[in-house]
Structures are given as C-alpha cells and as structure tokens.
Amino acid sequence: MPSFPRLRGLFLFAALPLLSGCNAVLLSPSGDIALQQRNLIIISTGLMLLIIVPVICLTFLFAWRYRASNRDAHYDPDWHHSTVLELLIWAAPLLIIIALGALTWVSTHQLDPYRPLARLSEGREVPPGTKPLVVEVVALDWKWLFLYPEQGVAAVNEMAAPVDRPIQFKITSSTVMNSFFIPALAGQIYAMPGMQTTLHAVINHPGEYEGLSANYSGAGFSGMRFRFHGLDQQGFDKWIADARASGATLGRDTYLKLEQPSERNPVQRYASVAPGLFDAIVNRCVEPNRMCMSEAMAIDARGGLGIPGARNIASLDEATRERLGLAGAPPRKYVGAMCTSTADLTL
C-alpha cells in the first residue's frame, strides 16, 4: 500500500512555489484609504494577541505543570482567592478594550467613506483647491457601469483614475442591493436601488487592479468583475480620448437595453452620455412617462397630490408596461405632474 502521509507531504511541498505567487492585496494595498484600513487591522490584531497569546501559553503551561504524573506540583485544595491574580485577569482585558474602543472611535471618523480626503498619503496633504474626480457607479445585473460626468464618457466593466488625485464615487444600483469593492483602493461600499452612497478614495501607485461585487446578487454574481486602471495624468487623458473615439452614445434607450440581465460582458466604452442619466437611475425614472422618486417625495412633502393636481395623472406607455411585466395587467394611473391653483406646473 502506498504511504499516503508521505504523498500528502510531497504534494504540499510541490504546491509551495504556486503559493509563493499569491498576492495578499488586502495586506499590500496601493491606495491610502486601504492602507489605513490595513494598519487598523494589524493594530487591532496585535492588541488582541496581547491577551490571546499569554492565555494560550498559560493553558499549556498549567496543563503540563499540574499533570497527574507531576508529584512535585504544590496542591492547595483550600485556595480560593488571589488579589494579584484577579487584577491581572480583569485589568489587562479592560485596558485592551479601552485601547480598541479609542482606536475604533478615531478611525471611524477618519475613514468615513463620506468624508472628503484630507491627505493623499502619509505626510502628503491634499493640495488646496484640488477638485476630486467624480465617478458615478451603477451596479447592473451582472456588470458595472461607470459614468464620468466631468469628461462626459462612460464604460462598462472598466474604469480608470489618475494617480494621487482624490476620487469621489457616487454609487447606486439598478435592481438589487450590491457591493462595490476594489480591495487595493478602499473598503467595500453597498450599492442600493433608489439610493446613492458615497466613497472617497485615492490610488497612489500606477497599475491594474481588480474590482468586484462583494454581495451575492444572483446567477451572474461570480462574473461581476471589472478592471481598475491607476494611470498617470497622460495615461488617464489617453483613456478618456479612447472612450471618446468609440463613437457610441449612452442614451436612455441604450441604458434600458444595457440594464437587462447579462453575464460576463466585455468592456464597452461610450463617447457621450445622456444628460441627467445617473440622477434618473437613482430616482427610478429612466423610462419615459414615469415620475421620479424625487418628484414623488416633493409631492408628499407638500401634503400630497391635492385637489388642484388630481387630474394631472398619466399611465405608462406600452413599451414600459411590457418591460416591467405589466402587459397583461389592468392599466393603472400614476401622478404625471403636480399643479397648483396659482401655477401651471411646479414640478
């Protein structure tokens, strides 16, 4: 019979060269926010090990010293209390908890994803007047859409940003809740339909990094990945120019087709984007003849539709009804506008 333990050892030895090529990106990030989060993990782990390691060592020490065969160990059946031991048992964990609490309090505010960056990296503050690069992110089924409002371009499953320039991500989802995550850049941020979340980050080293969905969202979840390019300013300008050279336009009709579920989409670039598309996605009103959530909330804030605007209603067009699966359902009326007795149209 073959020696299976020896074979297992041989396989592990052969696998060592493969494991040596692994890159623990969370422990060697390229963005300052991810670096600070890495340091927070290391410090927290070190503080907890100050308790865990001595406890484990003492457990083995006591088990060895007071083993049944050791007749030299002192046995005191009447022992019940030690002030020094009680102080050690309670004081050390209490100090660790206080240190962890203070660390958590400070880092929670410093690493708030909604907080604009105060520095580019250790010892380098953000220059006064620096304008962050705004990137609007939409989680689709099952792909990522990136809109650049300042540059007027968009891309699917690919994004780029200049090195050492603050980035402001505005994140939403088209359908279900998802999670936007670039491990080398910063921690994950949820993408939710009808809402906008925010992340401020910066990439400090040029390179190509992986982005992914960190929240299960259906059948195509495993392929919901994209490439993030950290480029110098010249490289970023070229990436924008290549997007503009594609000639494709991301209009509302194009977006509605892109929004349909698909898996492992190739990279697509768009030279122009319909005005207000991201706001329409957030407010769930990309389709024509559909009221935006912000308008509905404004109506509610004013006390509801009211008698003056009771006739300003409309029904969804046939194409929208078919897309939403309502083709066979009885037509319903929706608020199309809000009017008052003193103005023709307030929204």
Short mmCIF file of C-alpha atoms in Angstrom, two decimals:
data_model
loop_
_atom_site.label_atom_id
_atom_site.label_comp_id
_atom_site.label_asym_id
_atom_site.label_seq_id
_atom_site.Cartn_x
_atom_site.Cartn_y
_atom_site.Cartn_z
CA MET A 1 0.00 0.00 0.00
CA PRO A 2 1.34 3.49 -0.80
CA SER A 3 2.26 5.82 2.06
CA PHE A 4 -0.48 8.47 1.90
CA PRO A 5 1.04 10.77 4.56
CA ARG A 6 4.25 10.93 2.54
CA LEU A 7 2.29 11.63 -0.65
CA ARG A 8 0.37 14.45 1.03
CA GLY A 9 3.63 15.95 2.23
CA LEU A 10 5.05 15.70 -1.29
CA PHE A 11 2.01 17.45 -2.78
CA LEU A 12 2.24 20.28 -0.23
CA PHE A 13 5.95 20.72 -0.95
CA ALA A 14 5.22 20.86 -4.69
CA ALA A 15 2.48 23.47 -4.12
CA LEU A 16 4.78 25.90 -2.27
CA PRO A 17 6.07 27.58 -5.48
CA LEU A 18 2.46 28.18 -6.55
CA LEU A 19 1.51 29.68 -3.20
CA SER A 20 4.56 31.95 -3.28
CA GLY A 21 2.98 33.79 -6.23
CA CYS A 22 -0.15 34.75 -4.28
CA ASN A 23 -0.65 38.46 -3.60
CA ALA A 24 -2.48 39.28 -0.38
CA VAL A 25 -3.82 42.55 -1.76
CA LEU A 26 -5.55 43.49 1.49
CA LEU A 27 -2.16 43.44 3.24
CA SER A 28 -0.32 45.29 0.46
CA PRO A 29 -2.80 47.87 -0.91
CA SER A 30 -1.99 50.66 -3.33
CA GLY A 31 -4.47 53.27 -2.06
CA ASP A 32 -4.11 55.37 1.09
CA ILE A 33 -7.58 54.52 2.46
CA ALA A 34 -6.98 50.79 2.04
CA LEU A 35 -3.54 51.24 3.62
CA GLN A 36 -5.03 52.90 6.70
CA GLN A 37 -7.62 50.13 6.92
CA ARG A 38 -4.80 47.56 6.67
CA ASN A 39 -2.95 49.27 9.52
CA LEU A 40 -6.13 49.27 11.58
CA ILE A 41 -6.48 45.50 11.11
CA ILE A 42 -2.84 44.91 12.09
CA ILE A 43 -3.01 47.12 15.20
CA SER A 44 -6.32 45.60 16.33
CA THR A 45 -4.98 42.08 15.80
CA GLY A 46 -1.80 42.91 17.73
CA LEU A 47 -3.74 44.31 20.66
CA MET A 48 -5.94 41.23 20.84
CA LEU A 49 -2.91 38.93 20.62
CA LEU A 50 -1.57 40.57 23.77
CA ILE A 51 -4.30 38.65 25.58
CA ILE A 52 -4.74 35.61 23.36
CA VAL A 53 -1.08 34.51 23.21
CA PRO A 54 -0.44 34.60 27.00
CA VAL A 55 -3.73 32.78 27.66
CA ILE A 56 -2.84 30.01 25.19
CA CYS A 57 0.69 29.69 26.60
CA LEU A 58 -0.53 29.61 30.20
CA THR A 59 -3.14 26.99 29.28
CA PHE A 60 -0.42 24.63 28.02
CA LEU A 61 1.83 25.53 30.97
CA PHE A 62 -0.83 24.73 33.56
CA ALA A 63 -1.77 21.50 31.79
CA TRP A 64 1.87 20.42 31.82
CA ARG A 65 2.72 21.55 35.36
CA TYR A 66 -0.37 20.10 37.01
CA ARG A 67 -0.46 16.85 35.08
CA ALA A 68 -1.34 13.74 37.04
CA SER A 69 2.23 12.36 36.95
CA ASN A 70 3.84 15.51 38.41
CA ARG A 71 4.10 14.86 42.14
CA ASP A 72 6.21 17.98 42.78
CA ALA A 73 3.43 20.48 41.99
CA HIS A 74 2.03 22.25 45.02
CA TYR A 75 -1.55 21.22 45.78
CA ASP A 76 -3.71 23.57 47.88
CA PRO A 77 -7.35 22.42 47.95
CA ASP A 78 -8.34 25.36 50.20
CA TRP A 79 -7.12 28.10 47.81
CA HIS A 80 -9.95 30.36 46.63
CA HIS A 81 -8.72 33.91 46.03
CA SER A 82 -5.73 35.98 44.88
CA THR A 83 -5.95 39.77 44.61
CA VAL A 84 -2.93 39.96 42.31
CA LEU A 85 -4.33 37.30 40.01
CA GLU A 86 -7.75 38.99 39.92
CA LEU A 87 -6.13 42.32 38.99
CA LEU A 88 -4.22 40.67 36.15
CA ILE A 89 -7.28 38.79 34.89
CA TRP A 90 -9.51 41.87 34.77
CA ALA A 91 -7.13 44.81 34.26
CA ALA A 92 -5.36 43.53 31.15
CA PRO A 93 -8.53 42.84 29.09
CA LEU A 94 -10.05 46.11 30.30
CA LEU A 95 -7.04 48.08 29.07
CA ILE A 96 -7.16 46.28 25.72
CA ILE A 97 -10.89 47.07 25.36
CA ILE A 98 -10.25 50.75 26.16
CA ALA A 99 -7.46 50.89 23.57
CA LEU A 100 -9.61 49.18 20.93
CA GLY A 101 -12.54 51.48 21.71
CA ALA A 102 -10.40 54.61 21.32
CA LEU A 103 -8.88 53.25 18.10
CA THR A 104 -12.34 52.44 16.72
CA TRP A 105 -13.72 55.87 17.62
CA VAL A 106 -10.89 57.75 15.91
CA SER A 107 -10.69 55.53 12.82
CA THR A 108 -14.47 55.51 12.33
CA HIS A 109 -14.37 59.27 11.79
CA GLN A 110 -11.09 59.40 9.89
CA LEU A 111 -12.10 56.62 7.47
CA ASP A 112 -15.72 57.67 6.99
CA PRO A 113 -16.36 56.95 3.27
CA TYR A 114 -18.50 60.11 3.02
CA ARG A 115 -15.69 62.30 4.35
CA PRO A 116 -13.57 64.09 1.70
CA LEU A 117 -9.90 63.15 1.79
CA ALA A 118 -7.55 65.20 3.93
CA ARG A 119 -4.38 63.58 2.61
CA LEU A 120 -3.06 61.73 -0.42
CA SER A 121 -0.72 59.50 1.57
CA GLU A 122 1.35 59.58 4.75
CA GLY A 123 2.85 63.07 5.07
CA ARG A 124 1.17 64.45 1.93
CA GLU A 125 -1.95 66.55 2.35
CA VAL A 126 -4.41 67.22 -0.44
CA PRO A 127 -3.30 70.48 -2.13
CA PRO A 128 -5.76 73.35 -1.54
CA GLY A 129 -8.27 73.76 -4.34
CA THR A 130 -7.86 70.18 -5.60
CA LYS A 131 -11.03 69.02 -7.33
CA PRO A 132 -11.81 65.32 -6.93
CA LEU A 133 -12.53 63.13 -9.92
CA VAL A 134 -16.24 62.27 -9.81
CA VAL A 135 -17.14 58.74 -10.92
CA GLU A 136 -20.78 57.63 -10.92
CA VAL A 137 -21.09 53.87 -10.40
CA VAL A 138 -24.15 51.77 -11.26
CA ALA A 139 -24.40 48.10 -10.29
CA LEU A 140 -26.30 46.30 -13.04
CA ASP A 141 -27.25 42.62 -13.46
CA TRP A 142 -24.40 41.47 -13.73
CA LYS A 143 -21.95 44.14 -14.74
CA TRP A 144 -20.68 47.54 -13.64
CA LEU A 145 -21.37 50.85 -15.36
CA PHE A 146 -19.06 53.83 -14.74
CA LEU A 147 -20.07 57.36 -15.73
CA TYR A 148 -17.65 60.30 -15.83
CA PRO A 149 -19.82 63.45 -15.70
CA GLU A 150 -16.89 65.86 -15.97
CA GLN A 151 -15.42 64.11 -19.01
CA GLY A 152 -18.80 63.10 -20.48
CA VAL A 153 -17.86 59.45 -21.13
CA ALA A 154 -18.86 56.06 -19.71
CA ALA A 155 -17.58 52.49 -19.64
CA VAL A 156 -18.84 49.02 -18.74
CA ASN A 157 -16.65 46.73 -16.62
CA GLU A 158 -13.68 49.09 -16.77
CA MET A 159 -12.67 52.32 -15.07
CA ALA A 160 -9.58 54.46 -14.74
CA ALA A 161 -8.33 57.24 -12.48
CA PRO A 162 -5.17 59.36 -12.21
CA VAL A 163 -2.64 58.50 -9.53
CA ASP A 164 -2.65 60.82 -6.48
CA ARG A 165 -5.92 62.51 -7.40
CA PRO A 166 -8.85 62.20 -4.96
CA ILE A 167 -11.78 60.21 -6.33
CA GLN A 168 -15.40 60.72 -5.31
CA PHE A 169 -17.53 57.69 -6.11
CA LYS A 170 -21.30 58.10 -6.28
CA ILE A 171 -22.75 54.60 -6.12
CA THR A 172 -26.20 53.16 -6.81
CA SER A 173 -27.83 50.01 -8.16
CA SER A 174 -30.39 49.36 -10.87
CA THR A 175 -32.14 46.40 -9.22
CA VAL A 176 -30.98 44.56 -6.10
CA MET A 177 -28.53 45.59 -3.39
CA ASN A 178 -24.92 45.02 -4.36
CA SER A 179 -21.46 45.88 -3.04
CA PHE A 180 -18.74 47.90 -4.79
CA PHE A 181 -15.26 46.73 -3.82
CA ILE A 182 -11.75 47.47 -5.09
CA PRO A 183 -9.52 45.77 -2.48
CA ALA A 184 -6.38 47.71 -3.41
CA LEU A 185 -8.20 51.06 -3.19
CA ALA A 186 -10.63 51.07 -0.23
CA GLY A 187 -13.22 49.05 1.65
CA GLN A 188 -16.48 47.86 0.15
CA ILE A 189 -19.50 50.16 -0.09
CA TYR A 190 -23.06 48.98 -0.68
CA ALA A 191 -24.91 49.90 -3.87
CA MET A 192 -28.68 50.11 -3.34
CA PRO A 193 -31.52 50.88 -5.76
CA GLY A 194 -33.22 54.20 -5.22
CA MET A 195 -30.33 55.43 -3.08
CA GLN A 196 -26.89 56.94 -3.54
CA THR A 197 -23.92 56.02 -1.38
CA THR A 198 -20.53 57.75 -1.48
CA LEU A 199 -16.90 56.74 -1.25
CA HIS A 200 -13.82 58.97 -1.23
CA ALA A 201 -10.51 57.29 -2.08
CA VAL A 202 -7.19 57.75 -3.87
CA ILE A 203 -4.84 55.41 -5.72
CA ASN A 204 -1.14 56.05 -5.03
CA HIS A 205 0.61 53.61 -7.36
CA PRO A 206 0.03 53.01 -11.08
CA GLY A 207 -1.15 49.58 -12.07
CA GLU A 208 -4.11 47.42 -12.99
CA TYR A 209 -6.32 46.34 -10.10
CA GLU A 210 -9.32 44.09 -9.76
CA GLY A 211 -12.75 45.30 -8.73
CA LEU A 212 -15.64 43.04 -7.87
CA SER A 213 -19.05 42.62 -6.35
CA ALA A 214 -18.79 41.57 -2.69
CA ASN A 215 -22.51 40.92 -2.20
CA TYR A 216 -24.36 37.98 -3.77
CA SER A 217 -26.83 39.32 -6.30
CA GLY A 218 -27.97 36.39 -8.42
CA ALA A 219 -26.88 33.94 -11.07
CA GLY A 220 -24.17 36.09 -12.68
CA PHE A 221 -22.61 37.26 -9.41
CA SER A 222 -19.35 35.33 -9.84
CA GLY A 223 -18.56 37.08 -13.13
CA MET A 224 -19.39 40.57 -11.89
CA ARG A 225 -15.80 41.84 -12.00
CA PHE A 226 -14.05 44.81 -13.61
CA ARG A 227 -10.61 46.32 -14.11
CA PHE A 228 -9.49 49.50 -12.39
CA HIS A 229 -6.57 51.27 -14.06
CA GLY A 230 -4.38 53.55 -11.96
CA LEU A 231 -2.70 55.83 -14.51
CA ASP A 232 -0.60 58.95 -14.64
CA GLN A 233 -2.36 62.04 -15.94
CA GLN A 234 -1.17 61.46 -19.50
CA GLY A 235 -2.39 57.85 -19.42
CA PHE A 236 -5.74 58.90 -17.99
CA ASP A 237 -6.18 61.53 -20.70
CA LYS A 238 -5.45 58.87 -23.31
CA TRP A 239 -8.03 56.52 -21.71
CA ILE A 240 -10.64 59.29 -21.91
CA ALA A 241 -9.67 60.00 -25.52
CA ASP A 242 -10.05 56.31 -26.40
CA ALA A 243 -13.52 56.32 -24.86
CA ARG A 244 -14.48 59.38 -26.88
CA ALA A 245 -13.12 57.74 -30.02
CA SER A 246 -15.56 54.83 -29.64
CA GLY A 247 -18.34 57.00 -31.05
CA ALA A 248 -21.04 55.17 -29.07
CA THR A 249 -23.71 57.13 -27.20
CA LEU A 250 -25.21 56.01 -23.90
CA GLY A 251 -28.74 57.36 -24.18
CA ARG A 252 -31.70 56.35 -22.09
CA ASP A 253 -32.86 53.76 -24.59
CA THR A 254 -29.36 52.30 -24.75
CA TYR A 255 -29.22 52.16 -20.97
CA LEU A 256 -32.55 50.32 -20.75
CA LYS A 257 -31.13 47.64 -23.05
CA LEU A 258 -27.85 47.54 -21.13
CA GLU A 259 -29.79 47.17 -17.88
CA GLN A 260 -31.17 43.80 -18.94
CA PRO A 261 -29.50 40.85 -17.14
CA SER A 262 -26.37 39.53 -18.85
CA GLU A 263 -23.23 37.76 -17.71
CA ARG A 264 -19.50 38.34 -18.25
CA ASN A 265 -19.94 41.35 -20.51
CA PRO A 266 -16.90 42.55 -22.44
CA VAL A 267 -15.60 46.06 -21.87
CA GLN A 268 -17.70 48.72 -23.60
CA ARG A 269 -16.96 52.43 -23.85
CA TYR A 270 -19.26 55.32 -24.65
CA ALA A 271 -18.20 58.65 -26.11
CA SER A 272 -21.17 60.55 -24.67
CA VAL A 273 -23.85 60.11 -22.02
CA ALA A 274 -27.43 61.37 -21.90
CA PRO A 275 -27.74 64.39 -19.58
CA GLY A 276 -29.05 63.55 -16.12
CA LEU A 277 -28.85 59.79 -16.67
CA PHE A 278 -27.35 58.96 -13.26
CA ASP A 279 -29.94 61.05 -11.40
CA ALA A 280 -32.68 59.31 -13.40
CA ILE A 281 -31.21 55.90 -12.44
CA VAL A 282 -31.13 56.84 -8.76
CA ASN A 283 -34.70 58.19 -8.91
CA ARG A 284 -36.00 55.17 -10.85
CA CYS A 285 -37.29 57.19 -13.80
CA VAL A 286 -35.12 56.35 -16.80
CA GLU A 287 -38.20 55.20 -18.72
CA PRO A 288 -40.29 57.91 -20.41
CA ASN A 289 -43.58 58.96 -18.85
CA ARG A 290 -42.54 57.83 -15.38
CA MET A 291 -42.40 60.08 -12.32
CA CYS A 292 -39.09 60.33 -10.48
CA MET A 293 -38.85 59.43 -6.82
CA SER A 294 -37.61 62.93 -6.01
CA GLU A 295 -40.77 64.38 -7.57
CA ALA A 296 -43.00 61.97 -5.67
CA MET A 297 -41.23 62.87 -2.42
CA ALA A 298 -41.66 66.57 -3.19
CA ILE A 299 -45.40 65.98 -3.63
CA ASP A 300 -45.53 64.16 -0.30
CA ALA A 301 -43.60 66.98 1.36
CA ARG A 302 -46.24 69.44 0.19
CA GLY A 303 -49.04 67.41 1.65
CA GLY A 304 -49.89 65.08 -1.22
CA LEU A 305 -51.42 65.45 -4.65
CA GLY A 306 -54.34 67.56 -3.52
CA ILE A 307 -57.45 68.62 -5.41
CA PRO A 308 -55.72 71.12 -7.79
CA GLY A 309 -53.46 68.39 -9.22
CA ALA A 310 -55.88 65.47 -9.09
CA ARG A 311 -56.27 65.44 -12.89
CA ASN A 312 -52.56 65.54 -13.67
CA ILE A 313 -52.21 61.79 -13.98
CA ALA A 314 -50.96 59.52 -16.73
CA SER A 315 -50.49 55.83 -17.50
CA LEU A 316 -47.31 54.06 -18.52
CA ASP A 317 -46.71 53.65 -22.23
CA GLU A 318 -46.98 50.19 -23.78
CA ALA A 319 -43.21 49.68 -24.13
CA THR A 320 -42.62 50.45 -20.46
CA ARG A 321 -45.53 48.24 -19.39
CA GLU A 322 -44.12 45.34 -21.38
CA ARG A 323 -40.64 45.84 -19.94
CA LEU A 324 -41.97 45.83 -16.39
CA GLY A 325 -44.03 42.70 -16.99
CA LEU A 326 -47.37 44.54 -16.83
CA ALA A 327 -48.56 43.85 -20.38
CA GLY A 328 -51.46 41.66 -19.26
CA ALA A 329 -52.29 43.60 -16.10
CA PRO A 330 -55.06 46.23 -15.91
CA PRO A 331 -53.68 49.71 -16.62
CA ARG A 332 -53.11 51.93 -13.61
CA LYS A 333 -52.85 55.68 -13.34
CA TYR A 334 -49.78 57.41 -11.94
CA VAL A 335 -49.08 61.00 -10.96
CA GLY A 336 -47.71 62.77 -14.01
CA ALA A 337 -47.35 66.28 -12.61
CA MET A 338 -48.32 68.47 -9.70
CA CYS A 339 -50.18 71.70 -10.34
CA THR A 340 -51.48 74.36 -8.02
CA SER A 341 -54.20 76.94 -8.42
CA THR A 342 -51.58 79.70 -8.83
CA ALA A 343 -49.13 78.00 -11.16
CA ASP A 344 -49.47 75.74 -14.15
CA LEU A 345 -46.64 73.38 -13.17
CA THR A 346 -44.50 73.23 -10.08
CA LEU A 347 -42.55 70.08 -10.88
#
